Amino acid sequence: MSNRIQIFDTTLRDGEQVPGCQLNREEKVEVAKQLELLGVDIIEAGFPISSPGDFASVQAICDAVKEPTVCALTRAKKEDIDAAVAALKTARKPRIHTGIGSSDVHIKHKFNSTREEIIERGVWAVKYAKSFVEDVEFFAEDAGRADLAFLAQLTREVIKAGATVVNLPDTTGYLLPHVMHERIKYLYENVDNIHQATISMHNHNDLGLATANTIAGIQAGARQVEVTINGIGERAGNTSLEEVAMILNVHKDLGFTTGINPKYLYPTSTLVSNLMGMHVQPNKAVVGANAFAHSSGIHQDGFLKHAQNYEIMNPEDVGVSSSAILLTSRSGRAALRHRLTLLGFDFEKPELDKIYTRFLLMADERKMIHDEDLRELVG
């Protein structure tokens, strides 16, 4: 089994489901080109049957990118698949992503169906999509809550029907990482044809465990991960592309690789944030404003002595220009001296102690101290 992890980006489909974050065709194309530069393997460009605008966007993305596979989402319905086929007509590497619910909750309350009918509809959808394109991905929606024996049967049958990828989503963000690992391991042990397809992770973040569950899935055998920039998506969001990419980059001992060029992570994050009007939380891992910022005096002193005391990644590696020393009332003398030196000031310890006392009073009042404040402080 290869240890190369395929990065399937669904920012333009699942990510765009965030209320108020819809993009027009030109904006989607701009993001798609940036994702290609970043090095993603598959771009899920949209859900063509959902609207004329989404159909046109999928078409435009097919024309705009050269290297990534372009994927279109469908339900297990003829009209959906027909729309995807038409939208993907000019794609160099087309993929149809079709599927149906797999948990008893979905089977009963969403589809008013039976397990047998779900398998029949899933197999039909894969075969129908396969009659148009070679690359067909099947999603077993709500696989995280599905009966394992039934999920194994469904997985076996859709692979037999021709699915090249089987997506096993934790649609509600329910699973714990060790349970995710056990479930994927069970499928590898109980689905006799599982090695004929790639197993994919698509995890939601309702309990804050999307990234952890995705890594657990990889360790159990999944070789594709479905992610979004900044972790955006339905409800509490999806697995964050930048987090998975850098976990695998930092923990090289895990033995997995991706095609992601990390230096484009921050620029891509910024582009998506600006176009969607959705700010990235400051403490967001890897790309947040505070990801490489230090404000505690103890941390600042340690960082200034040796960056690896408090940083496990170089900011430049992910496209951030440099780390930041933020001056607040929690900062110490080392950080104050560092910032004053950058401004061209050099004080002996007795004078620095006096300035530091005045600095703390100013920081308590103003919260954040900037360069102009420091110039005022030293007169």
mmCIF file of C-alpha atoms in Angstrom:
data_model
loop_
_atom_site.group_PDB
_atom_site.id
_atom_site.type_symbol
_atom_site.label_atom_id
_atom_site.label_comp_id
_atom_site.label_asym_id
_atom_site.label_seq_id
_atom_site.Cartn_x
_atom_site.Cartn_y
_atom_site.Cartn_z
ATOM 1 C CA MET A 1 0.000 0.000 0.000
ATOM 2 C CA SER A 2 1.338 3.410 -0.967
ATOM 3 C CA ASN A 3 2.051 5.937 1.770
ATOM 4 C CA ARG A 4 1.296 8.877 -0.539
ATOM 5 C CA ILE A 5 -1.834 10.608 0.763
ATOM 6 C CA GLN A 6 -4.147 12.064 -1.877
ATOM 7 C CA ILE A 7 -5.428 15.526 -0.938
ATOM 8 C CA PHE A 8 -9.051 16.001 -1.997
ATOM 9 C CA ASP A 9 -10.015 19.645 -1.480
ATOM 10 C CA THR A 10 -13.717 20.387 -1.081
ATOM 11 C CA THR A 11 -13.453 24.101 -0.228
ATOM 12 C CA LEU A 12 -15.449 24.954 -3.347
ATOM 13 C CA ARG A 13 -18.228 22.469 -2.568
ATOM 14 C CA ASP A 14 -18.592 21.576 1.121
ATOM 15 C CA GLY A 15 -16.702 24.666 2.267
ATOM 16 C CA GLU A 16 -18.945 26.924 0.267
ATOM 17 C CA GLN A 17 -22.008 25.605 2.125
ATOM 18 C CA VAL A 18 -21.235 28.029 4.953
ATOM 19 C CA PRO A 19 -24.058 30.619 5.024
ATOM 20 C CA GLY A 20 -22.969 33.851 3.370
ATOM 21 C CA CYS A 21 -19.747 32.397 1.923
ATOM 22 C CA GLN A 22 -20.892 31.617 -1.620
ATOM 23 C CA LEU A 23 -18.502 32.558 -4.429
ATOM 24 C CA ASN A 24 -19.223 33.570 -7.997
ATOM 25 C CA ARG A 25 -17.709 31.756 -10.974
ATOM 26 C CA GLU A 26 -14.664 34.031 -11.313
ATOM 27 C CA GLU A 27 -13.875 33.737 -7.611
ATOM 28 C CA LYS A 28 -14.181 29.949 -7.730
ATOM 29 C CA VAL A 29 -11.777 29.804 -10.651
ATOM 30 C CA GLU A 30 -9.312 32.006 -8.753
ATOM 31 C CA VAL A 31 -9.439 29.672 -5.747
ATOM 32 C CA ALA A 32 -9.122 26.582 -7.984
ATOM 33 C CA LYS A 33 -5.952 27.958 -9.597
ATOM 34 C CA GLN A 34 -4.515 28.655 -6.139
ATOM 35 C CA LEU A 35 -5.368 25.116 -5.026
ATOM 36 C CA GLU A 36 -3.530 23.788 -8.077
ATOM 37 C CA LEU A 37 -0.509 25.884 -7.102
ATOM 38 C CA LEU A 38 -0.776 24.537 -3.560
ATOM 39 C CA GLY A 39 -0.547 21.005 -4.905
ATOM 40 C CA VAL A 40 -3.920 19.411 -4.174
ATOM 41 C CA ASP A 41 -4.647 16.198 -6.070
ATOM 42 C CA ILE A 42 -8.420 16.518 -6.465
ATOM 43 C CA ILE A 43 -10.628 19.629 -6.522
ATOM 44 C CA GLU A 44 -14.286 19.031 -5.768
ATOM 45 C CA ALA A 45 -15.558 21.875 -7.908
ATOM 46 C CA GLY A 46 -19.237 21.789 -7.027
ATOM 47 C CA PHE A 47 -22.643 20.128 -7.200
ATOM 48 C CA PRO A 48 -23.719 20.731 -10.821
ATOM 49 C CA ILE A 49 -27.411 19.814 -10.468
ATOM 50 C CA SER A 50 -27.869 22.299 -7.598
ATOM 51 C CA SER A 51 -27.945 25.481 -9.703
ATOM 52 C CA PRO A 52 -27.009 26.861 -13.132
ATOM 53 C CA GLY A 53 -24.286 28.898 -11.464
ATOM 54 C CA ASP A 54 -22.683 25.869 -9.851
ATOM 55 C CA PHE A 55 -22.891 23.948 -13.141
ATOM 56 C CA ALA A 56 -21.122 26.816 -14.944
ATOM 57 C CA SER A 57 -18.485 27.048 -12.197
ATOM 58 C CA VAL A 58 -17.625 23.361 -12.528
ATOM 59 C CA GLN A 59 -17.275 23.834 -16.293
ATOM 60 C CA ALA A 60 -15.027 26.870 -15.815
ATOM 61 C CA ILE A 61 -12.785 25.075 -13.325
ATOM 62 C CA CYS A 62 -12.395 22.161 -15.759
ATOM 63 C CA ASP A 63 -11.036 24.639 -18.299
ATOM 64 C CA ALA A 64 -8.870 26.531 -15.782
ATOM 65 C CA VAL A 65 -6.767 23.782 -14.152
ATOM 66 C CA LYS A 66 -4.479 21.204 -15.728
ATOM 67 C CA GLU A 67 -2.980 18.963 -13.058
ATOM 68 C CA PRO A 68 -5.668 18.178 -10.451
ATOM 69 C CA THR A 69 -8.568 15.804 -10.964
ATOM 70 C CA VAL A 70 -11.807 17.805 -11.120
ATOM 71 C CA CYS A 71 -14.644 16.187 -9.219
ATOM 72 C CA ALA A 72 -18.399 16.854 -9.260
ATOM 73 C CA LEU A 73 -20.800 15.759 -6.530
ATOM 74 C CA THR A 74 -24.068 13.939 -7.227
ATOM 75 C CA ARG A 75 -26.751 12.063 -5.391
ATOM 76 C CA ALA A 76 -27.538 8.516 -6.495
ATOM 77 C CA LYS A 77 -29.910 9.892 -9.128
ATOM 78 C CA LYS A 78 -29.797 9.768 -12.914
ATOM 79 C CA GLU A 79 -30.412 13.492 -13.396
ATOM 80 C CA ASP A 80 -27.624 14.359 -10.947
ATOM 81 C CA ILE A 81 -25.105 12.107 -12.689
ATOM 82 C CA ASP A 82 -26.152 13.354 -16.127
ATOM 83 C CA ALA A 83 -25.558 16.953 -14.975
ATOM 84 C CA ALA A 84 -22.133 16.031 -13.597
ATOM 85 C CA VAL A 85 -21.162 14.319 -16.846
ATOM 86 C CA ALA A 86 -22.115 17.414 -18.833
ATOM 87 C CA ALA A 87 -20.313 19.798 -16.467
ATOM 88 C CA LEU A 88 -17.128 17.690 -16.499
ATOM 89 C CA LYS A 89 -17.039 17.324 -20.273
ATOM 90 C CA THR A 90 -13.784 19.297 -20.767
ATOM 91 C CA ALA A 91 -11.988 18.059 -17.644
ATOM 92 C CA ARG A 92 -8.615 16.456 -18.314
ATOM 93 C CA LYS A 93 -9.122 14.165 -15.296
ATOM 94 C CA PRO A 94 -12.850 13.944 -14.450
ATOM 95 C CA ARG A 95 -14.301 12.235 -11.379
ATOM 96 C CA ILE A 96 -17.919 11.724 -10.379
ATOM 97 C CA HIS A 97 -18.573 11.611 -6.624
ATOM 98 C CA THR A 98 -21.881 9.852 -6.024
ATOM 99 C CA GLY A 99 -23.411 8.133 -3.040
ATOM 100 C CA ILE A 100 -26.165 7.650 -0.512
ATOM 101 C CA GLY A 101 -26.735 7.436 3.250
ATOM 102 C CA SER A 102 -25.438 4.368 5.072
ATOM 103 C CA SER A 103 -26.499 4.707 8.715
ATOM 104 C CA ASP A 104 -29.792 3.293 9.922
ATOM 105 C CA VAL A 105 -30.780 6.830 10.965
ATOM 106 C CA HIS A 106 -30.388 8.043 7.371
ATOM 107 C CA ILE A 107 -31.851 4.907 5.814
ATOM 108 C CA LYS A 108 -35.006 5.152 7.899
ATOM 109 C CA HIS A 109 -35.526 8.870 8.448
ATOM 110 C CA LYS A 110 -33.962 10.420 5.332
ATOM 111 C CA PHE A 111 -34.596 7.823 2.617
ATOM 112 C CA ASN A 112 -37.493 5.852 4.110
ATOM 113 C CA SER A 113 -35.738 2.817 2.724
ATOM 114 C CA THR A 114 -34.074 -0.453 3.676
ATOM 115 C CA ARG A 115 -30.473 -1.618 3.775
ATOM 116 C CA GLU A 116 -31.061 -3.832 0.757
ATOM 117 C CA GLU A 117 -32.468 -0.953 -1.290
ATOM 118 C CA ILE A 118 -29.585 1.313 -0.271
ATOM 119 C CA ILE A 119 -27.052 -1.209 -1.594
ATOM 120 C CA GLU A 120 -29.056 -1.580 -4.794
ATOM 121 C CA ARG A 121 -29.222 2.193 -5.345
ATOM 122 C CA GLY A 122 -25.556 2.666 -4.509
ATOM 123 C CA VAL A 123 -24.441 -0.072 -6.915
ATOM 124 C CA TRP A 124 -26.675 1.339 -9.654
ATOM 125 C CA ALA A 125 -25.251 4.856 -9.192
ATOM 126 C CA VAL A 126 -21.652 3.635 -9.387
ATOM 127 C CA LYS A 127 -22.329 1.570 -12.509
ATOM 128 C CA TYR A 128 -24.189 4.415 -14.206
ATOM 129 C CA ALA A 129 -21.443 6.944 -13.419
ATOM 130 C CA LYS A 130 -18.813 4.408 -14.502
ATOM 131 C CA SER A 131 -20.434 4.227 -17.935
ATOM 132 C CA PHE A 132 -19.279 7.830 -18.481
ATOM 133 C CA VAL A 133 -16.000 8.201 -16.550
ATOM 134 C CA GLU A 134 -13.385 5.794 -15.285
ATOM 135 C CA ASP A 135 -12.852 7.540 -11.932
ATOM 136 C CA VAL A 136 -15.914 7.122 -9.697
ATOM 137 C CA GLU A 137 -15.950 7.870 -5.983
ATOM 138 C CA PHE A 138 -18.753 6.516 -3.808
ATOM 139 C CA PHE A 139 -19.698 8.211 -0.536
ATOM 140 C CA ALA A 140 -21.445 6.262 2.231
ATOM 141 C CA GLU A 141 -22.955 9.259 4.005
ATOM 142 C CA ASP A 142 -22.951 9.061 7.816
ATOM 143 C CA ALA A 143 -20.623 6.055 7.729
ATOM 144 C CA GLY A 144 -19.453 7.069 11.198
ATOM 145 C CA ARG A 145 -22.769 5.911 12.643
ATOM 146 C CA ALA A 146 -23.443 3.032 10.245
ATOM 147 C CA ASP A 147 -23.619 -0.596 11.322
ATOM 148 C CA LEU A 148 -20.134 -1.951 10.607
ATOM 149 C CA ALA A 149 -21.186 -5.251 9.081
ATOM 150 C CA PHE A 150 -23.582 -3.434 6.751
ATOM 151 C CA LEU A 151 -20.943 -0.810 5.905
ATOM 152 C CA ALA A 152 -18.539 -3.615 4.984
ATOM 153 C CA GLN A 153 -21.185 -5.166 2.719
ATOM 154 C CA LEU A 154 -21.953 -1.813 1.068
ATOM 155 C CA THR A 155 -18.243 -1.094 0.557
ATOM 156 C CA ARG A 156 -17.680 -4.513 -0.991
ATOM 157 C CA GLU A 157 -20.586 -4.146 -3.420
ATOM 158 C CA VAL A 158 -19.749 -0.635 -4.680
ATOM 159 C CA ILE A 159 -16.111 -1.628 -5.260
ATOM 160 C CA LYS A 160 -17.351 -4.655 -7.189
ATOM 161 C CA ALA A 161 -19.540 -2.252 -9.216
ATOM 162 C CA GLY A 162 -16.463 -0.219 -10.180
ATOM 163 C CA ALA A 163 -15.870 2.441 -7.504
ATOM 164 C CA THR A 164 -12.242 3.571 -7.565
ATOM 165 C CA VAL A 165 -12.568 5.477 -4.268
ATOM 166 C CA VAL A 166 -14.853 4.797 -1.296
ATOM 167 C CA ASN A 167 -15.480 7.765 0.978
ATOM 168 C CA LEU A 168 -16.473 6.855 4.547
ATOM 169 C CA PRO A 169 -17.554 10.168 6.092
ATOM 170 C CA ASP A 170 -18.047 10.951 9.748
ATOM 171 C CA THR A 171 -20.809 13.280 8.580
ATOM 172 C CA THR A 172 -21.864 14.408 12.050
ATOM 173 C CA GLY A 173 -18.417 14.594 13.643
ATOM 174 C CA TYR A 174 -19.436 11.901 16.126
ATOM 175 C CA LEU A 175 -16.535 9.482 16.271
ATOM 176 C CA LEU A 176 -13.545 9.408 18.611
ATOM 177 C CA PRO A 177 -10.143 8.871 16.956
ATOM 178 C CA HIS A 178 -9.538 5.394 18.372
ATOM 179 C CA VAL A 179 -13.001 4.321 17.204
ATOM 180 C CA MET A 180 -12.326 5.700 13.726
ATOM 181 C CA HIS A 181 -9.122 3.668 13.588
ATOM 182 C CA GLU A 182 -10.934 0.517 14.707
ATOM 183 C CA ARG A 183 -13.697 0.960 12.122
ATOM 184 C CA ILE A 184 -11.328 1.455 9.174
ATOM 185 C CA LYS A 185 -9.201 -1.457 10.369
ATOM 186 C CA TYR A 186 -12.341 -3.629 10.539
ATOM 187 C CA LEU A 187 -13.172 -2.816 6.917
ATOM 188 C CA TYR A 188 -9.658 -3.716 5.782
ATOM 189 C CA GLU A 189 -10.003 -7.042 7.566
ATOM 190 C CA ASN A 190 -13.542 -7.831 6.375
ATOM 191 C CA VAL A 191 -13.900 -6.423 2.843
ATOM 192 C CA ASP A 192 -12.096 -8.860 0.569
ATOM 193 C CA ASN A 193 -11.775 -6.456 -2.390
ATOM 194 C CA ILE A 194 -10.947 -3.313 -0.425
ATOM 195 C CA HIS A 195 -7.463 -3.045 -1.940
ATOM 196 C CA GLN A 196 -9.040 -2.487 -5.352
ATOM 197 C CA ALA A 197 -10.119 1.003 -4.247
ATOM 198 C CA THR A 198 -8.769 3.939 -2.267
ATOM 199 C CA ILE A 199 -10.416 4.514 1.109
ATOM 200 C CA SER A 200 -11.130 8.162 1.839
ATOM 201 C CA MET A 201 -11.741 10.210 4.997
ATOM 202 C CA HIS A 202 -14.285 13.057 5.105
ATOM 203 C CA ASN A 203 -14.730 14.167 8.705
ATOM 204 C CA HIS A 204 -16.748 16.977 10.204
ATOM 205 C CA ASN A 205 -15.700 18.961 13.234
ATOM 206 C CA ASP A 206 -18.794 19.022 15.451
ATOM 207 C CA LEU A 207 -16.772 17.867 18.484
ATOM 208 C CA GLY A 208 -13.467 19.382 17.363
ATOM 209 C CA LEU A 209 -12.055 15.998 16.340
ATOM 210 C CA ALA A 210 -12.110 16.186 12.521
ATOM 211 C CA THR A 211 -8.342 16.420 12.077
ATOM 212 C CA ALA A 212 -7.610 13.805 14.749
ATOM 213 C CA ASN A 213 -10.107 11.407 13.182
ATOM 214 C CA THR A 214 -8.584 11.962 9.756
ATOM 215 C CA ILE A 215 -5.090 11.140 10.999
ATOM 216 C CA ALA A 216 -6.466 8.042 12.742
ATOM 217 C CA GLY A 217 -8.080 6.992 9.461
ATOM 218 C CA ILE A 218 -4.796 7.430 7.610
ATOM 219 C CA GLN A 219 -2.984 5.301 10.168
ATOM 220 C CA ALA A 220 -5.614 2.582 9.701
ATOM 221 C CA GLY A 221 -5.261 2.548 5.903
ATOM 222 C CA ALA A 222 -7.120 5.494 4.334
ATOM 223 C CA ARG A 223 -5.093 7.048 1.528
ATOM 224 C CA GLN A 224 -7.277 10.009 0.570
ATOM 225 C CA VAL A 225 -8.389 12.854 2.827
ATOM 226 C CA GLU A 226 -11.196 15.279 2.067
ATOM 227 C CA VAL A 227 -10.389 18.670 3.510
ATOM 228 C CA THR A 228 -11.038 22.394 3.217
ATOM 229 C CA ILE A 229 -8.914 25.510 3.525
ATOM 230 C CA ASN A 230 -9.262 26.962 7.038
ATOM 231 C CA GLY A 231 -11.474 23.986 7.936
ATOM 232 C CA ILE A 232 -14.571 25.780 6.631
ATOM 233 C CA GLY A 233 -17.766 23.880 5.944
ATOM 234 C CA GLU A 234 -21.197 22.830 7.113
ATOM 235 C CA ARG A 235 -21.990 23.539 10.795
ATOM 236 C CA ALA A 236 -18.675 23.420 12.739
ATOM 237 C CA GLY A 237 -16.670 22.814 9.577
ATOM 238 C CA ASN A 238 -14.513 20.127 8.008
ATOM 239 C CA THR A 239 -11.047 18.729 8.460
ATOM 240 C CA SER A 240 -8.515 21.499 7.859
ATOM 241 C CA LEU A 241 -6.199 20.975 4.889
ATOM 242 C CA GLU A 242 -3.377 22.965 6.443
ATOM 243 C CA GLU A 243 -3.527 20.978 9.694
ATOM 244 C CA VAL A 244 -3.363 17.568 8.017
ATOM 245 C CA ALA A 245 -0.613 18.699 5.637
ATOM 246 C CA MET A 246 1.589 20.023 8.428
ATOM 247 C CA ILE A 247 0.929 17.128 10.803
ATOM 248 C CA LEU A 248 2.257 14.769 8.143
ATOM 249 C CA ASN A 249 5.087 17.205 7.357
ATOM 250 C CA VAL A 250 6.192 17.654 10.974
ATOM 251 C CA HIS A 251 5.705 14.014 11.963
ATOM 252 C CA LYS A 252 7.827 12.481 9.239
ATOM 253 C CA ASP A 253 8.183 9.418 11.449
ATOM 254 C CA LEU A 254 4.623 8.491 10.470
ATOM 255 C CA GLY A 255 5.973 7.811 6.988
ATOM 256 C CA PHE A 256 3.262 9.564 4.956
ATOM 257 C CA THR A 257 3.702 12.183 2.251
ATOM 258 C CA THR A 258 1.473 14.560 0.266
ATOM 259 C CA GLY A 259 1.918 16.716 -2.823
ATOM 260 C CA ILE A 260 1.236 19.914 -0.868
ATOM 261 C CA ASN A 261 3.752 22.762 -1.125
ATOM 262 C CA PRO A 262 3.466 24.211 2.401
ATOM 263 C CA LYS A 263 4.730 27.692 1.473
ATOM 264 C CA TYR A 264 1.380 28.325 -0.234
ATOM 265 C CA LEU A 265 -0.724 27.410 2.821
ATOM 266 C CA TYR A 266 -0.931 30.882 4.331
ATOM 267 C CA PRO A 267 -1.476 32.714 1.015
ATOM 268 C CA THR A 268 -4.250 30.234 0.134
ATOM 269 C CA SER A 269 -5.829 30.645 3.561
ATOM 270 C CA THR A 270 -5.791 34.422 3.163
ATOM 271 C CA LEU A 271 -7.284 34.274 -0.337
ATOM 272 C CA VAL A 272 -10.186 32.050 0.759
ATOM 273 C CA SER A 273 -10.791 34.146 3.863
ATOM 274 C CA ASN A 274 -10.887 37.384 1.874
ATOM 275 C CA LEU A 275 -13.099 36.083 -0.923
ATOM 276 C CA MET A 276 -15.583 34.445 1.434
ATOM 277 C CA GLY A 277 -15.535 37.249 3.975
ATOM 278 C CA MET A 278 -14.954 34.693 6.720
ATOM 279 C CA HIS A 279 -12.196 35.657 9.119
ATOM 280 C CA VAL A 280 -9.770 33.029 10.351
ATOM 281 C CA GLN A 281 -9.795 32.722 14.140
ATOM 282 C CA PRO A 282 -6.537 34.190 15.498
ATOM 283 C CA ASN A 283 -5.565 30.997 17.323
ATOM 284 C CA LYS A 284 -6.233 28.749 14.298
ATOM 285 C CA ALA A 285 -3.456 26.192 13.912
ATOM 286 C CA VAL A 286 -0.883 26.852 11.165
ATOM 287 C CA VAL A 287 -2.555 29.888 9.520
ATOM 288 C CA GLY A 288 -4.093 31.902 12.379
ATOM 289 C CA ALA A 289 -2.712 35.366 13.181
ATOM 290 C CA ASN A 290 -1.366 34.066 16.498
ATOM 291 C CA ALA A 291 -0.009 30.746 15.208
ATOM 292 C CA PHE A 292 3.557 32.132 15.290
ATOM 293 C CA ALA A 293 3.028 34.973 17.783
ATOM 294 C CA HIS A 294 4.426 35.045 21.319
ATOM 295 C CA SER A 295 3.120 37.327 24.082
ATOM 296 C CA SER A 296 3.950 35.605 27.378
ATOM 297 C CA GLY A 297 7.180 36.852 28.915
ATOM 298 C CA ILE A 298 8.411 33.329 29.678
ATOM 299 C CA HIS A 299 7.671 32.171 26.134
ATOM 300 C CA GLN A 300 9.199 35.273 24.577
ATOM 301 C CA ASP A 301 12.428 34.869 26.530
ATOM 302 C CA GLY A 302 12.677 31.203 25.533
ATOM 303 C CA PHE A 303 11.841 31.919 21.894
ATOM 304 C CA LEU A 304 14.421 34.689 21.621
ATOM 305 C CA LYS A 305 17.065 32.351 23.011
ATOM 306 C CA HIS A 306 16.152 29.525 20.613
ATOM 307 C CA ALA A 307 13.045 29.484 18.409
ATOM 308 C CA GLN A 308 12.541 25.736 18.778
ATOM 309 C CA ASN A 309 11.894 26.214 22.472
ATOM 310 C CA TYR A 310 8.334 27.164 21.458
ATOM 311 C CA GLU A 311 7.948 26.561 17.719
ATOM 312 C CA ILE A 312 7.767 23.181 15.975
ATOM 313 C CA MET A 313 7.371 24.738 12.503
ATOM 314 C CA ASN A 314 9.191 27.556 10.758
ATOM 315 C CA PRO A 315 6.698 30.285 9.814
ATOM 316 C CA GLU A 316 8.419 30.758 6.451
ATOM 317 C CA ASP A 317 7.677 27.110 5.607
ATOM 318 C CA VAL A 318 3.923 27.796 5.535
ATOM 319 C CA GLY A 319 4.172 31.201 3.846
ATOM 320 C CA VAL A 320 4.216 33.423 6.944
ATOM 321 C CA SER A 321 6.954 36.040 6.742
ATOM 322 C CA SER A 322 8.218 35.676 10.314
ATOM 323 C CA SER A 323 7.284 34.989 13.910
ATOM 324 C CA ALA A 324 5.991 37.878 15.989
ATOM 325 C CA ILE A 325 6.788 39.134 19.461
ATOM 326 C CA LEU A 326 3.631 40.814 20.761
ATOM 327 C CA LEU A 327 4.010 43.281 23.606
ATOM 328 C CA THR A 328 1.343 43.135 26.298
ATOM 329 C CA SER A 329 1.332 43.485 30.071
ATOM 330 C CA ARG A 330 2.359 39.790 30.163
ATOM 331 C CA SER A 331 5.591 40.466 28.273
ATOM 332 C CA GLY A 332 8.961 40.472 29.978
ATOM 333 C CA ARG A 333 12.104 42.578 29.766
ATOM 334 C CA ALA A 334 13.665 40.315 27.101
ATOM 335 C CA ALA A 335 10.838 41.004 24.659
ATOM 336 C CA LEU A 336 10.833 44.729 25.423
ATOM 337 C CA ARG A 337 14.589 44.948 24.898
ATOM 338 C CA HIS A 338 14.252 42.991 21.622
ATOM 339 C CA ARG A 339 11.620 45.324 20.205
ATOM 340 C CA LEU A 340 13.478 48.449 21.325
ATOM 341 C CA THR A 341 16.642 47.158 19.672
ATOM 342 C CA LEU A 342 14.757 46.656 16.406
ATOM 343 C CA LEU A 343 13.705 50.297 16.635
ATOM 344 C CA GLY A 344 17.331 51.385 17.128
ATOM 345 C CA PHE A 345 17.308 51.940 20.905
ATOM 346 C CA ASP A 346 19.914 50.478 23.255
ATOM 347 C CA PHE A 347 19.567 50.887 27.028
ATOM 348 C CA GLU A 348 21.634 49.665 29.942
ATOM 349 C CA LYS A 349 19.846 47.526 32.522
ATOM 350 C CA PRO A 350 19.065 50.280 35.079
ATOM 351 C CA GLU A 351 17.445 52.481 32.441
ATOM 352 C CA LEU A 352 15.670 49.495 30.882
ATOM 353 C CA ASP A 353 14.194 48.619 34.283
ATOM 354 C CA LYS A 354 12.708 52.114 34.564
ATOM 355 C CA ILE A 355 11.297 51.917 31.038
ATOM 356 C CA TYR A 356 9.868 48.471 31.783
ATOM 357 C CA THR A 357 7.983 49.836 34.807
ATOM 358 C CA ARG A 358 6.404 52.538 32.640
ATOM 359 C CA PHE A 359 5.798 49.966 29.910
ATOM 360 C CA LEU A 360 3.676 47.801 32.221
ATOM 361 C CA LEU A 361 1.479 50.772 33.151
ATOM 362 C CA MET A 362 1.008 51.630 29.484
ATOM 363 C CA ALA A 363 0.299 47.971 28.568
ATOM 364 C CA ASP A 364 -2.342 47.645 31.280
ATOM 365 C CA GLU A 365 -4.083 50.667 29.824
ATOM 366 C CA ARG A 366 -3.654 50.030 26.071
ATOM 367 C CA LYS A 367 -3.551 46.173 26.067
ATOM 368 C CA MET A 368 -1.357 45.912 22.945
ATOM 369 C CA ILE A 369 1.802 47.986 22.604
ATOM 370 C CA HIS A 370 2.923 48.939 19.105
ATOM 371 C CA ASP A 371 6.085 50.572 17.785
ATOM 372 C CA GLU A 372 4.621 54.070 18.001
ATOM 373 C CA ASP A 373 3.774 53.408 21.645
ATOM 374 C CA LEU A 374 7.371 52.382 22.331
ATOM 375 C CA ARG A 375 8.687 55.555 20.733
ATOM 376 C CA GLU A 376 6.372 57.557 22.964
ATOM 377 C CA LEU A 377 7.497 55.520 25.973
ATOM 378 C CA VAL A 378 11.174 56.344 25.490
ATOM 379 C CA GLY A 379 10.470 60.002 24.698
#
